[in-house]
Amino acid sequence: MAESRKTVEDARRFASMVAEHQGWKLMADPEFLGTLVEGLATNHNRYGYYLCPCRDSLGSPSADEDVICPCEYAQADIEEHGHCFCALYQSPAFHARGGEPASIPERSPRRG
Ligand code: SF4
C-alpha cells in the first residue's frame, strides 16, 4: 500500500521533532519556515522521503541518501555557520541573536 500523503503540518511536526531531538532551533521567520516545510512535504509526496527542500533529487533514494532531512551535513554546517544549508535548522546561539542565514558551501560531494 502506498504511503499516505504528507501535509505541510506533518512536515512541520517532523521538523520540530528533529530540532527538539538534536537541540537545534527552527528558522524563526514564519514565511521562510512555511516555504521550507512545504518543500519537505512536496518532496516526501514526490519521492517518498523527506528530500532536502533546497536541493534537487539525483533520481534515486541511494543517490539522495546523504541529503534526506536531516542531512549528513547539518551538524557540521550548524556548528560552522550557525545553520544548515537551507537554514531550516539553526544553533540556539544563532537563533537567539536573530542571525541572518547566509549562502553556505555545499558539502555533499555528489552535488558540489
Ligand atoms: S540542509 Fe539538511 S538539515 Fe537542512 S533542511 Fe536540508 S536536508 Fe534538512
Coordinates of C-alpha atoms and ligand atoms in Angstrom, one line a residue:
M1 CA 0.0 0.0 0.0
A2 CA 1.3 3.4 -0.9
E3 CA 2.4 5.6 2.0
S4 CA -0.1 8.3 2.9
R5 CA 0.5 11.8 1.7
K6 CA 2.3 14.2 4.0
T7 CA 0.7 17.5 4.7
V8 CA 2.6 20.7 5.4
E9 CA 1.6 20.2 9.1
D10 CA 3.1 16.7 9.1
A11 CA 6.3 18.1 7.7
R12 CA 6.3 20.9 10.3
R13 CA 5.8 18.4 13.1
F14 CA 8.6 16.3 11.7
A15 CA 11.0 19.3 11.6
S16 CA 10.0 20.3 15.1
M17 CA 10.7 16.8 16.3
V18 CA 14.1 16.7 14.6
A19 CA 15.0 20.1 16.1
E20 CA 14.0 19.1 19.6
H21 CA 15.8 15.8 19.4
Q22 CA 19.0 17.5 18.1
G23 CA 18.9 20.5 20.3
W24 CA 18.5 22.8 17.3
K25 CA 16.1 25.7 16.7
L26 CA 13.8 26.1 13.6
M27 CA 14.0 29.0 11.2
A28 CA 12.3 31.9 13.1
D29 CA 10.8 33.7 10.0
P30 CA 7.3 32.1 9.7
E31 CA 7.1 32.7 5.9
F32 CA 10.5 31.2 5.2
L33 CA 9.8 28.3 7.6
G34 CA 6.5 27.7 5.8
T35 CA 8.2 27.6 2.4
L36 CA 10.8 25.0 3.8
V37 CA 8.3 22.7 5.4
E38 CA 6.0 22.9 2.3
G39 CA 9.1 21.9 0.3
L40 CA 9.7 18.9 2.6
A41 CA 6.0 17.8 2.3
T42 CA 6.1 18.2 -1.5
N43 CA 9.3 16.2 -1.7
H44 CA 8.0 13.4 0.5
N45 CA 4.9 13.1 -1.7
R46 CA 7.0 13.2 -4.8
Y47 CA 9.9 10.9 -3.8
G48 CA 8.7 9.0 -0.8
Y49 CA 11.2 10.6 1.6
Y50 CA 12.0 14.0 3.1
L51 CA 14.5 15.1 0.5
C52 CA 16.2 18.4 1.5
P53 CA 13.8 21.2 0.4
C54 CA 16.6 23.2 -1.1
R55 CA 18.3 20.5 -3.2
D56 CA 17.1 18.6 -6.3
S57 CA 16.8 14.8 -6.4
L58 CA 19.6 13.0 -8.2
G59 CA 17.0 10.4 -9.2
S60 CA 17.1 7.6 -6.7
P61 CA 16.9 7.1 -2.9
S62 CA 20.5 5.8 -2.9
A63 CA 21.8 8.9 -4.7
D64 CA 19.9 11.2 -2.4
E65 CA 20.5 9.4 0.9
D66 CA 23.1 11.9 2.2
V67 CA 20.6 14.8 1.8
I68 CA 17.5 13.2 3.3
C69 CA 16.5 15.6 6.0
P70 CA 18.2 16.0 8.4
C71 CA 21.1 15.6 6.0
E72 CA 24.5 14.2 6.9
Y73 CA 26.0 17.7 6.7
A74 CA 23.5 19.5 9.0
Q75 CA 25.5 19.1 12.2
A76 CA 28.8 20.4 10.7
D77 CA 27.1 23.3 9.0
I78 CA 25.2 24.3 12.1
E79 CA 28.5 24.2 14.1
E80 CA 30.4 26.2 11.5
H81 CA 27.8 28.6 10.1
G82 CA 25.0 28.6 12.7
H83 CA 22.5 27.0 10.3
C84 CA 22.1 24.1 7.9
F85 CA 22.3 24.5 4.2
C86 CA 18.6 25.5 3.9
A87 CA 18.7 27.4 7.3
L88 CA 15.7 25.3 8.4
Y89 CA 17.7 24.2 11.5
Q90 CA 19.9 26.6 13.5
S91 CA 22.1 26.6 16.5
P92 CA 20.4 28.0 19.6
A93 CA 23.0 30.8 19.7
F94 CA 22.5 31.8 16.0
H95 CA 18.7 31.7 16.6
A96 CA 18.9 33.8 19.8
R97 CA 20.8 36.6 18.1
G98 CA 18.4 36.6 15.1
G99 CA 21.2 35.8 12.7
E100 CA 20.6 36.3 9.0
P101 CA 21.3 33.0 7.2
A102 CA 23.9 33.2 4.5
S103 CA 24.6 31.1 1.4
I104 CA 27.0 28.4 2.6
P105 CA 29.1 25.9 0.6
E106 CA 27.6 22.6 -0.5
R107 CA 29.2 19.8 1.4
S108 CA 27.6 16.9 -0.5
P109 CA 30.4 15.6 -2.8
R110 CA 27.8 14.5 -5.3
R111 CA 26.4 18.0 -5.6
G112 CA 29.4 20.3 -5.0
Ligands
SF4_1 S1 20.1 21.3 4.7 FE1 20.0 19.3 5.6 S2 19.1 19.6 7.6 FE2 18.7 21.5 6.4 S3 16.7 21.2 5.5 FE3 18.2 20.5 4.0 S4 18.4 18.3 4.5 FE4 17.4 19.2 6.2

